Amino acid sequence: MKTYQIALVPGDGIGKEVVPAGRKVLETLAHTTDSFQFEFEAFDWGGDYYRKHGLMMPANGLDALRGKDAILFGSAGDPDIPDHITLWGLRLKICQGLDQYANVRPTRILPGIDGPLKRCRPEDLNWVIVRENTEGEYSGVGGRMHQGHSIEVATDLSLMTRAGVERILRYAFRLAQSRPRKLLTVITKSNAQRHAMVMWDEIAAQIAAGFPDVTWDKELVDAATARMVNRPASLDTIVATNLHADILSDLAAALAGSLGIAPTANINPERVYPSMFEPIHGSAFDIMGKGLANPIGTFWSVVLLLEHLGEMAAARRVMQAIEHVAANPRLHTRDLGGNATTNEVTEAVCAEIAATTRNSLAQA
Ligand code: NAD
Ligand code: MN
């Protein structure tokens, strides 16, 4: 029997509610099979840790993660600590420190979920957004001076390296190639941002030459938002910069029904370091501690985690359980217009995983 070492980093806010729910799903799954099990190590990093130690995670915290097979993450963000401290001190530290340069965000409308687009059939919206995850607008280069004076100045430098752009575009072309439609849209803003974004366009054309079976096109990011709303079926795999894809993927999640459903994989494709899986949403201050958080985004992230470990059959079973539960309006949380609690949805998904195992064993 294989044993996977999983790090749990719930972080803050509803992260503390949805990560334990994700652990339950993994434990339920492990109980149904003899082929693998999980060993969990939980890390209490985040806002509370910061209040005690002045840091979001220990300075050598990455060392504790390096040997893991995967990381399940919740959210970084505390109502009493500035967002740039919580984000940079925890999530970006892990993503950049473990070189998880491909942030992958599948979006589709699950059965039973009513998206906001009137003319969009569920089959019209089936996207994967690939977000550059280590540089660009989030390179952290910049500074402030003359603080508090009338001549105050501040800069945030967006840094794009050829190596960084090549590797994310290559990842996106490969991913597009693996999907049935073999369709990639490269999103930039190369009309206004006339240096790095022009380099993106050039590199895209160079990488595309190695993928003759992939159909690809370019779109400016502002036009891309309208295209997502008006012609969702014209998109399949999408690649964009750190900031652009951050924004586009919240839009994508909302178009697919709720921010509470959408998953993320932060992938180190070379597998030198562990990859990290997390719901796309944040700490959700307005609902934290109330048992109202939708755990589906975390469960779908668990599916991505299992796929990354190569446990494809297990991943499919969890996805089927998610779809089964999503199809039942009585099991919808408030963000989907229902009354179900985090626990009720979690119990239902776990029960479905257990039930499908019993059925498949009975048939065997
Ligand atoms: P948010 O995602 O926390 O919340 C936006 C809205 O969506 C809120 O109304 C919230 O209630 C709702 N929502 C989000 N997830 C939900 C779920 N699972 N179920 C039901 N409703 C859900 O975004 P925000 O308000 O911009 O940010 C709050 C904090 O989280 C900030 O500190 C921010 O920096 C942080 N944040 C962290 C991450 C991360 O760590 N990956 C991502 C986004 C935001
Ligand atoms: Mn975001």
Coordinates of C-alpha atoms and ligand atoms in Angstrom, one line a residue:
M1 CA 0.0 0.0 0.0
K2 CA 1.3 3.4 -1.0
T3 CA 1.4 6.2 1.7
Y4 CA 1.1 9.8 0.6
Q5 CA 2.4 12.5 2.9
I6 CA -0.1 15.4 2.8
A7 CA 0.6 18.8 4.4
L8 CA -2.5 20.7 5.5
V9 CA -2.3 24.5 5.7
P10 CA -5.8 25.8 6.5
G11 CA -4.6 29.3 7.0
D12 CA -7.3 31.8 8.0
G13 CA -11.0 32.5 7.9
I14 CA -13.1 29.8 6.1
G15 CA -9.8 28.1 5.2
K16 CA -10.1 26.6 8.7
E17 CA -13.5 25.2 7.9
V18 CA -13.0 23.9 4.3
V19 CA -9.6 22.3 4.8
P20 CA -10.8 19.9 7.6
A21 CA -13.7 19.1 5.3
G22 CA -11.2 18.3 2.5
R23 CA -9.3 16.1 4.9
K24 CA -12.5 14.2 5.7
V25 CA -13.0 13.5 2.0
L26 CA -9.5 12.1 1.7
E27 CA -9.9 10.0 4.8
T28 CA -13.2 8.6 3.6
L29 CA -11.6 7.8 0.3
A30 CA -8.6 6.0 2.0
H31 CA -11.0 3.8 4.0
T32 CA -12.5 2.5 0.7
T33 CA -9.2 1.2 -0.8
D34 CA -6.3 -1.0 0.0
S35 CA -4.1 0.7 -2.6
F36 CA -3.2 3.9 -0.8
Q37 CA -3.4 5.8 2.4
F38 CA -2.6 9.3 3.6
E39 CA -0.4 10.6 6.4
F40 CA -1.4 14.2 7.3
E41 CA 0.6 16.9 9.0
A42 CA -1.3 20.1 9.8
F43 CA 0.5 23.5 10.0
D44 CA -1.1 26.2 12.1
W45 CA 0.3 29.0 10.0
G46 CA -1.7 32.2 9.2
G47 CA -3.1 35.2 11.1
D48 CA -3.1 33.6 14.6
Y49 CA 0.5 32.5 14.1
Y50 CA 1.4 36.0 13.0
R51 CA -0.1 37.5 16.2
K52 CA 2.1 35.2 18.3
H53 CA 5.3 35.2 16.3
G54 CA 5.2 38.3 14.0
L55 CA 5.4 36.0 10.9
M56 CA 2.7 34.2 8.9
M57 CA 4.9 31.0 8.9
P58 CA 8.3 30.1 10.3
A59 CA 11.3 31.3 8.4
N60 CA 12.3 27.7 7.7
G61 CA 8.7 26.6 7.1
L62 CA 9.3 25.6 3.5
D63 CA 11.7 22.9 4.7
A64 CA 8.8 21.2 6.4
L65 CA 6.9 21.1 3.1
R66 CA 9.6 20.0 0.7
G67 CA 9.3 16.3 1.5
K68 CA 5.5 16.1 1.2
D69 CA 3.7 14.6 -1.8
A70 CA 1.2 17.4 -1.9
I71 CA -0.2 20.4 0.1
L72 CA -3.8 21.2 0.7
F73 CA -4.2 24.9 1.4
G74 CA -7.2 27.0 2.6
S75 CA -6.7 30.8 2.5
A76 CA -4.5 33.5 3.7
G77 CA -6.2 36.7 4.9
D78 CA -7.2 38.0 8.4
P79 CA -9.5 41.0 9.1
D80 CA -6.9 42.5 11.5
I81 CA -3.8 42.2 9.4
P82 CA -3.1 44.0 6.1
D83 CA -3.8 41.7 3.1
H84 CA -0.4 42.3 1.5
I85 CA 1.3 40.9 4.7
T86 CA -0.9 37.8 4.9
L87 CA -0.7 37.0 1.2
W88 CA 3.0 37.6 0.8
G89 CA 3.8 35.9 4.2
L90 CA 2.1 32.7 3.4
R91 CA 0.6 31.8 0.1
L92 CA 3.0 33.6 -2.2
K93 CA 5.9 32.5 0.0
I94 CA 4.9 28.9 -0.6
C95 CA 4.0 29.2 -4.4
Q96 CA 7.2 31.2 -5.2
G97 CA 9.4 29.3 -2.8
L98 CA 8.4 25.9 -4.2
D99 CA 8.4 27.2 -7.7
Q100 CA 4.8 26.3 -8.4
Y101 CA 4.8 28.3 -11.6
A102 CA 1.7 26.9 -13.2
N103 CA -1.5 27.9 -11.5
V104 CA -4.2 25.8 -13.1
R105 CA -7.9 26.6 -12.8
P106 CA -10.6 24.4 -14.4
T107 CA -14.0 25.9 -14.7
R108 CA -17.3 24.3 -15.8
I109 CA -20.9 24.5 -14.8
L110 CA -21.6 21.5 -12.6
P111 CA -25.0 19.7 -13.0
G112 CA -27.6 21.3 -10.8
I113 CA -25.8 24.6 -10.7
D114 CA -27.5 27.6 -12.2
G115 CA -25.0 30.0 -13.7
P116 CA -25.8 33.7 -14.2
L117 CA -25.4 33.6 -18.1
K118 CA -28.8 33.4 -19.7
R119 CA -27.9 31.9 -23.1
C120 CA -25.0 29.7 -21.9
R121 CA -25.7 25.9 -21.9
P122 CA -23.6 23.9 -19.4
E123 CA -21.6 22.4 -22.3
D124 CA -20.7 25.9 -23.5
L125 CA -18.5 26.7 -20.5
N126 CA -15.7 24.2 -20.0
W127 CA -12.4 26.1 -19.5
V128 CA -9.0 25.7 -17.9
I129 CA -7.3 28.9 -17.1
V130 CA -3.5 28.7 -16.7
R131 CA -2.0 31.5 -14.7
E132 CA 1.6 32.4 -14.5
N133 CA 2.3 32.0 -10.7
T134 CA 5.8 33.2 -9.8
E135 CA 6.6 36.5 -11.5
G136 CA 5.0 39.3 -13.6
E137 CA 2.9 41.8 -11.7
Y138 CA 3.4 39.8 -8.5
S139 CA 7.2 39.8 -8.6
G140 CA 7.2 42.1 -5.5
V141 CA 9.8 44.4 -7.0
G142 CA 9.2 48.1 -6.2
G143 CA 9.1 50.4 -3.3
R144 CA 7.8 53.5 -1.6
M145 CA 9.6 56.7 -0.6
H146 CA 8.7 60.1 0.8
Q147 CA 6.0 58.2 2.7
G148 CA 3.3 60.5 4.1
H149 CA 4.7 63.6 2.3
S150 CA 3.1 65.3 -0.6
I151 CA 5.8 64.1 -2.9
E152 CA 5.2 60.4 -2.0
V153 CA 6.0 57.9 -4.7
A154 CA 5.4 54.2 -5.1
T155 CA 6.2 51.6 -7.7
D156 CA 5.2 48.0 -8.5
L157 CA 7.4 46.7 -11.2
S158 CA 6.0 43.9 -13.4
L159 CA 8.9 41.6 -14.2
M160 CA 8.7 39.0 -17.1
T161 CA 11.6 36.7 -17.8
R162 CA 11.9 34.9 -21.1
A163 CA 12.4 31.6 -19.1
G164 CA 9.3 32.3 -17.0
V165 CA 7.1 33.1 -20.0
E166 CA 8.4 30.2 -22.1
R167 CA 7.7 27.7 -19.4
I168 CA 4.2 28.8 -18.7
L169 CA 3.3 29.0 -22.4
R170 CA 4.8 25.6 -23.0
Y171 CA 2.8 24.2 -20.1
A172 CA -0.4 25.8 -21.5
F173 CA 0.2 24.5 -25.0
R174 CA 0.8 21.0 -23.6
L175 CA -2.4 21.2 -21.5
A176 CA -4.4 22.4 -24.5
Q177 CA -3.0 19.5 -26.6
S178 CA -4.2 17.0 -23.9
R179 CA -7.8 18.3 -24.1
P180 CA -10.3 17.2 -26.7
R181 CA -10.6 20.5 -28.5
K182 CA -6.9 21.3 -28.6
L183 CA -7.7 25.0 -28.4
L184 CA -5.6 27.7 -26.7
T185 CA -6.2 31.4 -26.2
V186 CA -3.2 33.5 -25.2
I187 CA -4.3 36.6 -23.4
T188 CA -2.2 39.7 -23.0
K189 CA -2.4 43.5 -23.2
S190 CA 0.2 44.0 -25.8
N191 CA -1.4 47.1 -27.2
A192 CA -0.9 49.2 -24.1
Q193 CA 1.9 47.3 -22.3
R194 CA 4.4 47.5 -25.1
H195 CA 7.4 45.6 -23.8
A196 CA 6.8 42.5 -21.7
M197 CA 3.4 41.8 -23.3
V198 CA 4.9 42.1 -26.8
M199 CA 7.5 39.6 -25.7
W200 CA 4.7 37.2 -24.5
D201 CA 3.1 37.4 -28.0
E202 CA 6.4 36.7 -29.7
I203 CA 7.2 33.8 -27.4
A204 CA 3.7 32.4 -27.9
A205 CA 4.3 32.3 -31.6
Q206 CA 7.6 30.6 -31.1
I207 CA 6.2 27.9 -28.8
A208 CA 3.2 27.4 -31.0
A209 CA 5.5 26.2 -33.8
G210 CA 6.2 23.1 -31.7
F211 CA 2.5 22.3 -31.3
P212 CA 1.1 22.2 -34.9
D213 CA -2.0 20.3 -33.7
V214 CA -3.0 23.0 -31.3
T215 CA -5.3 25.8 -32.6
W216 CA -4.5 29.0 -30.9
D217 CA -5.5 32.6 -30.9
K218 CA -4.7 35.9 -29.1
E219 CA -7.0 38.1 -27.2
L220 CA -6.5 41.4 -25.3
V221 CA -7.5 41.0 -21.7
D222 CA -10.3 43.5 -21.7
A223 CA -11.9 42.0 -24.8
A224 CA -11.4 38.6 -23.2
T225 CA -13.8 39.5 -20.3
A226 CA -16.5 40.3 -22.9
R227 CA -15.8 37.1 -24.8
M228 CA -16.1 35.0 -21.7
V229 CA -19.6 36.4 -21.1
N230 CA -20.8 36.6 -24.8
R231 CA -19.1 33.7 -26.5
P232 CA -18.0 31.2 -23.7
A233 CA -18.0 28.3 -26.1
S234 CA -15.3 29.9 -28.2
L235 CA -12.8 29.4 -25.3
D236 CA -11.2 26.2 -24.0
T237 CA -7.7 26.5 -22.5
I238 CA -6.7 30.0 -21.6
V239 CA -3.2 31.3 -20.6
A240 CA -2.5 34.7 -19.1
T241 CA -0.2 36.6 -16.7
N242 CA -0.3 36.4 -12.9
L243 CA -2.6 39.4 -12.5
H244 CA -4.7 39.1 -15.6
A245 CA -5.5 35.4 -14.9
D246 CA -6.2 36.1 -11.3
I247 CA -9.0 38.5 -12.3
L248 CA -10.2 36.4 -15.2
S249 CA -10.5 33.3 -13.0
D250 CA -12.7 35.0 -10.4
L251 CA -14.9 36.0 -13.3
A252 CA -14.9 32.5 -14.6
A253 CA -15.8 31.1 -11.2
A254 CA -18.7 33.5 -10.9
L255 CA -19.9 32.6 -14.4
A256 CA -19.9 28.9 -13.5
G257 CA -22.1 29.6 -10.5
S258 CA -20.0 30.6 -7.4
L259 CA -16.6 31.5 -6.2
G260 CA -17.2 28.7 -3.6
I261 CA -17.0 26.0 -6.2
A262 CA -13.8 26.8 -8.1
P263 CA -10.6 24.8 -7.5
T264 CA -6.9 25.6 -8.1
A265 CA -3.8 23.6 -8.5
N266 CA -0.4 25.4 -8.0
I267 CA 1.8 23.0 -9.9
N268 CA 5.6 22.5 -10.0
P269 CA 5.5 20.5 -13.2
E270 CA 9.1 19.2 -12.8
R271 CA 8.1 17.7 -9.4
V272 CA 11.2 19.0 -7.8
Y273 CA 8.9 20.4 -5.1
P274 CA 5.4 19.4 -3.9
S275 CA 2.4 21.1 -5.6
M276 CA -0.3 22.9 -3.7
F277 CA -4.1 22.6 -4.1
E278 CA -6.6 25.2 -2.8
P279 CA -10.0 26.6 -3.5
I280 CA -9.8 29.8 -5.5
H281 CA -11.7 31.8 -2.9
G282 CA -10.2 33.7 0.1
S283 CA -11.0 33.9 3.8
A284 CA -14.6 35.2 3.3
F285 CA -14.7 37.4 6.4
D286 CA -18.4 37.9 6.0
I287 CA -19.3 34.2 6.5
M288 CA -16.3 32.8 8.5
G289 CA -17.0 30.8 11.6
K290 CA -20.7 30.3 10.7
G291 CA -20.6 27.0 9.0
L292 CA -21.8 28.5 5.7
A293 CA -18.7 28.1 3.6
N294 CA -19.2 26.0 0.4
P295 CA -16.6 23.2 0.6
I296 CA -17.0 22.2 -3.0
G297 CA -14.1 24.4 -4.2
T298 CA -11.8 22.5 -1.8
F299 CA -13.2 19.1 -2.7
W300 CA -12.6 19.8 -6.4
S301 CA -9.1 20.9 -5.4
V302 CA -8.8 17.4 -3.8
V303 CA -9.7 15.9 -7.1
L304 CA -6.8 17.9 -8.7
L305 CA -4.5 16.7 -5.9
L306 CA -5.4 13.1 -6.6
E307 CA -4.9 13.5 -10.3
H308 CA -1.5 15.0 -9.6
L309 CA -0.6 11.9 -7.5
G310 CA -1.7 9.8 -10.4
E311 CA -4.7 8.4 -8.6
M312 CA -7.1 8.8 -11.5
A313 CA -9.8 6.4 -10.5
A314 CA -10.0 7.9 -7.0
A315 CA -10.1 11.4 -8.5
R316 CA -13.0 10.4 -10.7
R317 CA -14.9 8.9 -7.8
V318 CA -14.6 12.2 -5.8
M319 CA -15.6 14.2 -8.8
Q320 CA -18.7 12.0 -9.3
A321 CA -19.6 12.4 -5.6
I322 CA -19.3 16.2 -6.0
E323 CA -21.5 16.2 -9.1
H324 CA -24.1 14.0 -7.4
V325 CA -24.3 16.4 -4.4
A326 CA -24.2 19.5 -6.5
A327 CA -27.2 18.2 -8.5
N328 CA -29.3 18.2 -5.3
P329 CA -30.6 21.8 -4.5
R330 CA -31.2 20.7 -0.9
L331 CA -27.5 20.4 -0.5
H332 CA -26.7 23.8 -1.9
T333 CA -24.9 26.3 0.5
R334 CA -26.1 29.9 0.7
D335 CA -23.8 31.1 -2.1
L336 CA -25.8 28.8 -4.4
G337 CA -29.1 30.1 -3.1
G338 CA -29.6 27.2 -0.6
N339 CA -29.6 26.6 3.2
A340 CA -27.1 23.7 3.5
T341 CA -24.2 24.0 5.9
T342 CA -20.5 23.1 5.3
N343 CA -21.0 20.0 7.4
E344 CA -24.1 18.8 5.6
V345 CA -22.4 19.1 2.2
T346 CA -19.3 17.4 3.5
E347 CA -21.2 14.5 5.0
A348 CA -23.2 14.1 1.8
V349 CA -20.1 13.9 -0.4
C350 CA -18.4 11.4 2.0
A351 CA -21.5 9.3 2.1
E352 CA -21.6 9.3 -1.7
I353 CA -18.0 8.2 -1.9
A354 CA -18.6 5.4 0.6
A355 CA -21.8 4.3 -1.2
T356 CA -20.3 4.2 -4.7
T357 CA -17.5 2.0 -3.3
R358 CA -20.0 -0.4 -1.8
N359 CA -21.8 -0.6 -5.1
S360 CA -18.7 -1.2 -7.1
L361 CA -17.5 -3.9 -4.7
A362 CA -21.0 -5.5 -4.9
Q363 CA -20.7 -5.6 -8.7
A364 CA -17.2 -6.9 -8.7
Ligands
NAD1 P1 -13.2 36.0 -0.8 O1 -13.1 35.0 -1.8 O2 -12.8 35.7 0.6 O3 -14.8 36.4 -0.7 C1 -15.5 37.0 -1.7 C2 -17.0 36.8 -1.6 O4 -17.3 35.4 -2.0 C3 -17.5 36.9 -0.2 O5 -18.8 37.5 -0.2 C4 -17.5 35.5 0.4 O6 -18.5 35.3 1.4 C5 -17.9 34.7 -0.9 N1 -17.3 33.3 -0.8 C6 -16.0 33.1 -1.0 N2 -15.8 31.8 -0.8 C7 -16.9 31.2 -0.5 C8 -17.3 29.9 -0.1 N3 -16.5 28.8 -0.1 N4 -18.6 29.7 0.2 C9 -19.5 30.7 0.2 N5 -19.2 31.9 -0.2 C10 -17.9 32.2 -0.5 O7 -12.5 37.3 -1.3 P2 -12.2 38.7 -0.6 O8 -13.3 39.2 0.2 O9 -11.7 39.6 -1.7 O10 -11.0 38.4 0.4 C11 -11.1 38.2 1.8 C12 -9.6 37.9 2.3 O11 -9.1 36.7 1.7 C13 -8.6 38.9 2.0 O12 -7.7 39.0 3.1 C14 -7.9 38.4 0.8 O13 -6.6 38.9 0.7 C15 -7.9 37.0 1.1 N6 -7.7 36.1 -0.1 C16 -6.9 35.1 -0.1 C17 -6.8 34.2 -1.1 C18 -5.8 33.0 -1.0 O14 -5.2 32.8 0.0 N7 -5.7 32.2 -2.0 C19 -7.5 34.4 -2.3 C20 -8.4 35.4 -2.3 C21 -8.5 36.3 -1.2
MN2 MN -7.6 35.6 -6.7

